[in-house]
CSV table of C-alpha atoms in Angstrom, one decimal:
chain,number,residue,atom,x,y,z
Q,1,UNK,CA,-39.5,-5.8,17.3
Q,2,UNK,CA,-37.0,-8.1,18.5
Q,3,UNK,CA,-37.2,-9.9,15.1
Q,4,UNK,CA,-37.0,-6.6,13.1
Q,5,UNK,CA,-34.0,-5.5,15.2
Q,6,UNK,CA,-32.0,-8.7,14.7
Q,7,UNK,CA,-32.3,-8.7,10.9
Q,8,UNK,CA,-31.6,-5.6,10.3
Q,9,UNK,CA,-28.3,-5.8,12.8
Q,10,UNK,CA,-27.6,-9.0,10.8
Q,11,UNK,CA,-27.8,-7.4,7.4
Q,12,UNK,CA,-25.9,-4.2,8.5
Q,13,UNK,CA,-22.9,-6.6,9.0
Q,14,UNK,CA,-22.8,-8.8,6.1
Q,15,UNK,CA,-23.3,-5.9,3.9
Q,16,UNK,CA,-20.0,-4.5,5.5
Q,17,UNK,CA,-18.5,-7.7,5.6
Q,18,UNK,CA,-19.5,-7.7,2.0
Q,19,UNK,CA,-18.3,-4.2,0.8
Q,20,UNK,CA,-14.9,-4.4,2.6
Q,21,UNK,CA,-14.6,-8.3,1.1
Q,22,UNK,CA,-15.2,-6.8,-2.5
Q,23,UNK,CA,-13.0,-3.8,-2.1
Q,24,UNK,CA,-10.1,-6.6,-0.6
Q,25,UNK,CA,-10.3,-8.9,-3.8
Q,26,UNK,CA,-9.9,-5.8,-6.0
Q,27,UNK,CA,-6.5,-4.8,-4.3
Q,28,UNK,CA,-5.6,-7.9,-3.7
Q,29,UNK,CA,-6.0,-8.6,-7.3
Q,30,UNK,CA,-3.2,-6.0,-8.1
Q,31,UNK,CA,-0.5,-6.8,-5.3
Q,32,UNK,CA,-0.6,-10.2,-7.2
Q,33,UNK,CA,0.7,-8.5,-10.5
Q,34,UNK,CA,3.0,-7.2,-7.6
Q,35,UNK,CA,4.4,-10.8,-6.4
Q,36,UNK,CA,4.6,-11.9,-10.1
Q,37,UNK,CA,6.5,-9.2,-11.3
Q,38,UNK,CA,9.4,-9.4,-8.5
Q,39,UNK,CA,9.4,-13.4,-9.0
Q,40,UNK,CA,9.7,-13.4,-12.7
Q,41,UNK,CA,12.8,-10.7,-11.6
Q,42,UNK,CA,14.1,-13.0,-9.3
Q,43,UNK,CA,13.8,-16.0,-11.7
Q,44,UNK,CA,15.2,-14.0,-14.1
Q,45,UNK,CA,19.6,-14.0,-14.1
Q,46,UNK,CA,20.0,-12.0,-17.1
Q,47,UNK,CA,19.7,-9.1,-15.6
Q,48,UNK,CA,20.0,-9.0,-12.2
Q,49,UNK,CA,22.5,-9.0,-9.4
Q,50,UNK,CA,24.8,-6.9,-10.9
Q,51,UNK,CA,27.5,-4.3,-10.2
Q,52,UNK,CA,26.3,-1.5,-12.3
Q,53,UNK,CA,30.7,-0.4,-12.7
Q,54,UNK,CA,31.2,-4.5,-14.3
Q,55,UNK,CA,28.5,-4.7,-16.2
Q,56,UNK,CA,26.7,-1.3,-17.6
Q,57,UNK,CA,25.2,-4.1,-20.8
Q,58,UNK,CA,23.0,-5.1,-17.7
Q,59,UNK,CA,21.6,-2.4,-16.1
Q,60,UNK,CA,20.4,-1.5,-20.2
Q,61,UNK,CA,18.4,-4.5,-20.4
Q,62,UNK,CA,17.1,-4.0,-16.5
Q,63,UNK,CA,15.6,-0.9,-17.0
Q,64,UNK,CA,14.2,-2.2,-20.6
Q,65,UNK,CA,12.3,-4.9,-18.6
Q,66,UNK,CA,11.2,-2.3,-15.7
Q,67,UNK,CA,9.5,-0.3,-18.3
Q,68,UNK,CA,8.0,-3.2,-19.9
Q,69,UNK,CA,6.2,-4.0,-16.8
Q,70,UNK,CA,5.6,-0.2,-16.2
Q,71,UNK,CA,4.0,0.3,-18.9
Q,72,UNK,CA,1.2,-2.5,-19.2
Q,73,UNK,CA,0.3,-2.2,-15.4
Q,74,UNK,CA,-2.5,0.3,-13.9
Q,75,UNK,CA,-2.1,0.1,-10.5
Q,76,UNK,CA,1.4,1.6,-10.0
Q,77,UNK,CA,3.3,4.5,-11.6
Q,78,UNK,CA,6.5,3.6,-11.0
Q,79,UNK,CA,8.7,0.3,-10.0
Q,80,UNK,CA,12.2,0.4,-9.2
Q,81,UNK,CA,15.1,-2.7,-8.0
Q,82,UNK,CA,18.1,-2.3,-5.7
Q,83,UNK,CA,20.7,-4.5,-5.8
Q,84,UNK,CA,21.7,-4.4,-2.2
Q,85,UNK,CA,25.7,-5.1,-3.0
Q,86,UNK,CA,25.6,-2.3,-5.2
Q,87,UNK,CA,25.0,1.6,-5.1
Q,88,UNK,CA,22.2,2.4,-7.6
Q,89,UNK,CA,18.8,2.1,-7.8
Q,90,UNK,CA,17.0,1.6,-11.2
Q,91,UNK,CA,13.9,2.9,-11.9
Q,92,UNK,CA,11.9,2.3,-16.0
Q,93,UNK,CA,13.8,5.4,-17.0
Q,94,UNK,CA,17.7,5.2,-15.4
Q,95,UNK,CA,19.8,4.3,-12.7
Q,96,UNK,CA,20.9,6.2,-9.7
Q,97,UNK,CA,22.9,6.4,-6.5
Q,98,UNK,CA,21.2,5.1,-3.7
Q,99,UNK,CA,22.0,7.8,-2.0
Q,100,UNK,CA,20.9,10.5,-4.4
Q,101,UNK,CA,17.8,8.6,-4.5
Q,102,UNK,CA,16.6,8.6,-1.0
Q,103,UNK,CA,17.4,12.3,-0.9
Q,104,UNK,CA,15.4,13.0,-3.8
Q,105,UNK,CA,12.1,11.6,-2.1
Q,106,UNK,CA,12.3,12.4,1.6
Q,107,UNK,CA,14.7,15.5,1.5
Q,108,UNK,CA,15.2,16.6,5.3
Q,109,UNK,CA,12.5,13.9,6.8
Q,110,UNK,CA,15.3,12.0,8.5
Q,111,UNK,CA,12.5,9.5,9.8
Q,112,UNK,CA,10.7,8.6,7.0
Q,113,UNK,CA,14.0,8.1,5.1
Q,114,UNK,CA,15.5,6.4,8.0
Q,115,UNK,CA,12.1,3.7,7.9
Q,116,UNK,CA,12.6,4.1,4.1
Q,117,UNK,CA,15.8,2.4,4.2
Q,118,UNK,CA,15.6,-0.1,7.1
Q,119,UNK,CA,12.8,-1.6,4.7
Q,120,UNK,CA,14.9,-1.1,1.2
Q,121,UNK,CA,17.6,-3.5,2.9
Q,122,UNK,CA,15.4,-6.1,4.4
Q,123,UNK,CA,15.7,-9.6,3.5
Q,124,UNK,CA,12.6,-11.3,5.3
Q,125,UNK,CA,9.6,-12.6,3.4
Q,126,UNK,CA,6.8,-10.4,2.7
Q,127,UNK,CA,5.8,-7.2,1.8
Q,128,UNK,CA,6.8,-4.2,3.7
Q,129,UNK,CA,5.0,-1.0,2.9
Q,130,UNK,CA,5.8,3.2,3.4
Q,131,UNK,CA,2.5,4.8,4.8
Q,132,UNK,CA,1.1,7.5,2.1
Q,133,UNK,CA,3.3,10.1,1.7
Q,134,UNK,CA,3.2,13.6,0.7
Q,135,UNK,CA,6.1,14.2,-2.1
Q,136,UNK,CA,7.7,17.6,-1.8
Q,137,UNK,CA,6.5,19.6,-4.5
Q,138,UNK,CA,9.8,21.7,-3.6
Q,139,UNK,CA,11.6,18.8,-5.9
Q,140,UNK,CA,10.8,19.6,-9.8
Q,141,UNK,CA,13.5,17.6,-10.7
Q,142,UNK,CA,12.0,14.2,-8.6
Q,143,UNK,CA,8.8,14.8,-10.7
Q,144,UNK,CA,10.3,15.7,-14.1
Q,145,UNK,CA,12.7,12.2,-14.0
Q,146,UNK,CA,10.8,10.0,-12.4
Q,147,UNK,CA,7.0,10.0,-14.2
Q,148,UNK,CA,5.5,10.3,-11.1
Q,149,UNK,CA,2.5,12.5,-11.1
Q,150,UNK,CA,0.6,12.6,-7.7
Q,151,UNK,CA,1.8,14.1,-4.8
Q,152,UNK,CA,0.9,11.6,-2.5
Q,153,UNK,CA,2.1,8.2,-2.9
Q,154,UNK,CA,2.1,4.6,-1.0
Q,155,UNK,CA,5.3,2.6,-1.5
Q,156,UNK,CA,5.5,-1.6,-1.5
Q,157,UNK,CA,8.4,-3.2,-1.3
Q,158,UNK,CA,9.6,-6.9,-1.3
Q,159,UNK,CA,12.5,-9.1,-1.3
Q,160,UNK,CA,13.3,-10.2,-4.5
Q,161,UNK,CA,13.8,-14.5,-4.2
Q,162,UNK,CA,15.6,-16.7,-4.1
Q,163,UNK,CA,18.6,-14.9,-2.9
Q,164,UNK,CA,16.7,-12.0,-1.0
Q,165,UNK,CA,19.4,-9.4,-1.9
Q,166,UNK,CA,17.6,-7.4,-4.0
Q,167,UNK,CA,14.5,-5.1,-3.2
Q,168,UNK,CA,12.0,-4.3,-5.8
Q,169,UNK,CA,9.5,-1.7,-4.9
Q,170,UNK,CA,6.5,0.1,-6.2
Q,171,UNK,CA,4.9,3.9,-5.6
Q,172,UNK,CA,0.9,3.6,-5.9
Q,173,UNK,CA,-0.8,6.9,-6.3
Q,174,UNK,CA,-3.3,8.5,-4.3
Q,175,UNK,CA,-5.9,8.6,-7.6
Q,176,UNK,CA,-5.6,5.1,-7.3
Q,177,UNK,CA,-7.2,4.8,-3.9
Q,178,UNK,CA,-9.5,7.5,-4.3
Q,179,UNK,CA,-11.0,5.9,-6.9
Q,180,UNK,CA,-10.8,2.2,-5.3
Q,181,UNK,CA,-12.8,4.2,-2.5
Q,182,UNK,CA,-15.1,7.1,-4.2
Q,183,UNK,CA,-18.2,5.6,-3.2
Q,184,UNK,CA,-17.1,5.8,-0.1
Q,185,UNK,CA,-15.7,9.3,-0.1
Q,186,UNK,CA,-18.6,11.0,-2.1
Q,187,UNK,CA,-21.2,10.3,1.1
Q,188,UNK,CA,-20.1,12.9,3.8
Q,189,UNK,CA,-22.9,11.9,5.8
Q,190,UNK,CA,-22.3,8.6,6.3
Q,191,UNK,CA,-19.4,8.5,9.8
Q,192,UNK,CA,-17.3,5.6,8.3
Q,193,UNK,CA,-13.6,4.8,7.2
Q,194,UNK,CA,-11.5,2.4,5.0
Q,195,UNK,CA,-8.2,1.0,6.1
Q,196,UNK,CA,-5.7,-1.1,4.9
Q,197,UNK,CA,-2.7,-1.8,7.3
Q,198,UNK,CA,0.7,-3.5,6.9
Q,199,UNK,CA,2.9,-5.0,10.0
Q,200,UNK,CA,0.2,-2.9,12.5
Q,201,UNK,CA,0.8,0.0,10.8
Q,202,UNK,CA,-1.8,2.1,9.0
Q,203,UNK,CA,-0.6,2.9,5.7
Q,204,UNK,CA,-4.1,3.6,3.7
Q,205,UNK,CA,-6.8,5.9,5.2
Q,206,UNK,CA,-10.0,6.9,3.6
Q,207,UNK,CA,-13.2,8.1,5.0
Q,208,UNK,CA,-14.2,10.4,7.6
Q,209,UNK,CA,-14.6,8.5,10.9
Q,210,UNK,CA,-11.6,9.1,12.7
Q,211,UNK,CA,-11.3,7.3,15.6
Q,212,UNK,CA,-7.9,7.8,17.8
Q,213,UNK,CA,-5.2,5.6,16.1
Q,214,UNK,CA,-4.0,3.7,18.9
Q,215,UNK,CA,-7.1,2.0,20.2
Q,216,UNK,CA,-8.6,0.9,16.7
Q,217,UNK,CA,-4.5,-0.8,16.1
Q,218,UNK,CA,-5.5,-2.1,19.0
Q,219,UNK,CA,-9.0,-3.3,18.6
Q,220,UNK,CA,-7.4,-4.5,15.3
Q,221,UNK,CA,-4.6,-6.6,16.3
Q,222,UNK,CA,-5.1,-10.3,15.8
Q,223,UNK,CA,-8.4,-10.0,15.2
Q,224,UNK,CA,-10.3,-11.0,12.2
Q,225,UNK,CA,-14.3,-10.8,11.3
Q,226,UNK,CA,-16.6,-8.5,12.7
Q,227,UNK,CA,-17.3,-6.9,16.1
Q,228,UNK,CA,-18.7,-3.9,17.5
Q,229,UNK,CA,-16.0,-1.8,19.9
Q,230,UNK,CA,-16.1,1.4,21.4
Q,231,UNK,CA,-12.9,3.7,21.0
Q,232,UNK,CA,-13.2,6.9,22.7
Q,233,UNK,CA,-17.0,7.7,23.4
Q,234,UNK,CA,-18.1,6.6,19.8
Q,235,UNK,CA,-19.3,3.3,19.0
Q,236,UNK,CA,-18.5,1.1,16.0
Q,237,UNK,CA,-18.9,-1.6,13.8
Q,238,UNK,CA,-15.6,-2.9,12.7
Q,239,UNK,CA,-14.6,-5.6,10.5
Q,240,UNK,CA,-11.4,-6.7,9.7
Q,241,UNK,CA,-10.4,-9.4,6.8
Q,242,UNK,CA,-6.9,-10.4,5.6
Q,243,UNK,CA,-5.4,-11.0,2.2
Q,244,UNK,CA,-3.1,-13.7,0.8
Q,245,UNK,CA,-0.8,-10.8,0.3
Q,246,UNK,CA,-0.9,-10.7,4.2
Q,247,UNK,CA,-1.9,-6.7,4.3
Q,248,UNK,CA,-4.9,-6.3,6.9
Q,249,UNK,CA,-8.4,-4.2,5.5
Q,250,UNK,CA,-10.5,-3.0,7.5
Q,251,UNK,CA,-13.7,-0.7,7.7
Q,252,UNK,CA,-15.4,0.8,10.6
Q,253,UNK,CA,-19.2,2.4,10.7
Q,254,UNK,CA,-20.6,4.1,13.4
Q,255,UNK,CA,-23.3,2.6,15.1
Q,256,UNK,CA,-25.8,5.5,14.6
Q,257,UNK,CA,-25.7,4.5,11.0
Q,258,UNK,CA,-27.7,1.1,12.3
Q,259,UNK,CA,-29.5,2.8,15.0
Q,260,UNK,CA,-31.2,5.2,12.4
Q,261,UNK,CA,-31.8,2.0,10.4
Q,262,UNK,CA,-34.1,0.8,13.4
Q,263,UNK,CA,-35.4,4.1,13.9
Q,264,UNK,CA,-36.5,4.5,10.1
């Protein structure tokens, strides 16, 4: 029994390990088109660092080379660069004020556009990433300009090298992650969840295990491989690998998935 009970605890981990590993790779895959895109912007001096008012020959050839890259990527639906000297945003379609832009997105959610912006201006390494968001379906206009079609969105951003005062950033779709995680989603039975975290913050959730935010961040935190916690009165398995993109996955099972393993 003992024997029995070991190997099937042993394989009820690896194939987690295993799942959230091959999931990981897939992602990871895409924020690599990510990096390269923003370095082959920041290596690029043709177009970029500009003041839209000086030269307008620019900003032509900017948004030509944002839709270029639009167009052959499946991951995201829409990239966008900020020079931080100047006032305007360009997306694959136009430029626009800053300003008009933020308000176009988050409307009256003063927080969100507040975080928004803090990140938009940052010049440290890495990617910083916006939570998924639910798009105001209030805005037409937001949906007819900017060829955005889901309502909720993740956003990535990065500072663009070598300078680091420019942002590019990216809106990924919900459809995207539903499918990356359908497996997943079309077995209601099974008490599990799907994460994927940036900077300790959760900003990809599927599943329907739902343990209390707080404590799994915190079972989380500097903690990579696989473990079994309890958060709340529930007990888990959890597993947490990282990504040369730095972003943190993770996927927790309840333990009555293995317990019902031993009993079968």
């Amino acid at each position: 029994y003992r024997f029995c009970y070991r190997t099937i605890n042993e394989d009820f981990m690896k194939n987690q390990e295993l799942y959230l590993k091959g999931k990981m790779d897939y992602h990871e895959n895409d924020m690599r088109v990510l990096d390269d895109i923003v370095m082959q912007i920041g290596y690029s001096n043709a177009n970029t660092r500009f003041y839209l008012k000086n030269q307008p020959l620019k900003a032509r050839k900017l948004i030509k080379n944002l839709n270029r890259y639009q167009s052959v990527s499946r991951f995201f639906e829409k990239v966008c660069y900020l020079y931080h000297e100047d006032d305007y945003i360009y997306d694959q379609f136009t430029s626009q004020e800053t300003s008009w832009f933020l308000e176009k997105i988050f409307f009256n959610e003063e927080g969100a556009k507040q975080e928004f912006q803090n990140k938009l201006y940052n010049k440290s390494y890495g990617w910083k990433a916006i939570a998924e968001y639910q798009l105001l379906k209030e805005n037409a206009y937001f949906y007819q300009t900017t060829g955005i079609s889901s309502d909720r969105i993740v956003i990535y951003l990065k500072a663009v090298p070598i300078y680091y005062d420019a942002t590019m950033f990216f809106f990924v779709s919900e459809q995207y992650y539903d499918q990356l995680l359908s497996d997943m989603m079309n077995d209601p039975m099974e008490q599990q969840s799907f994460y994927i975290m940036c900077e300790d913050q959760i900003i990809v959730q599927r599943g329907n295990a739902e343990p209390e935010e707080k404590a799994l961040l915190a079972e989380v935190s500097g903690f990579l491989g696989t473990k079994e916690v309890t958060i709340g009165k529930e007990h888990y398995l959890l597993t947490v690998q990282q990504g040369d993109s730095k972003l943190v996955y993770c996927i927790i099972q309840s333990m009555e998935i293995f317990y019902n393993k031993v009993r079968t």
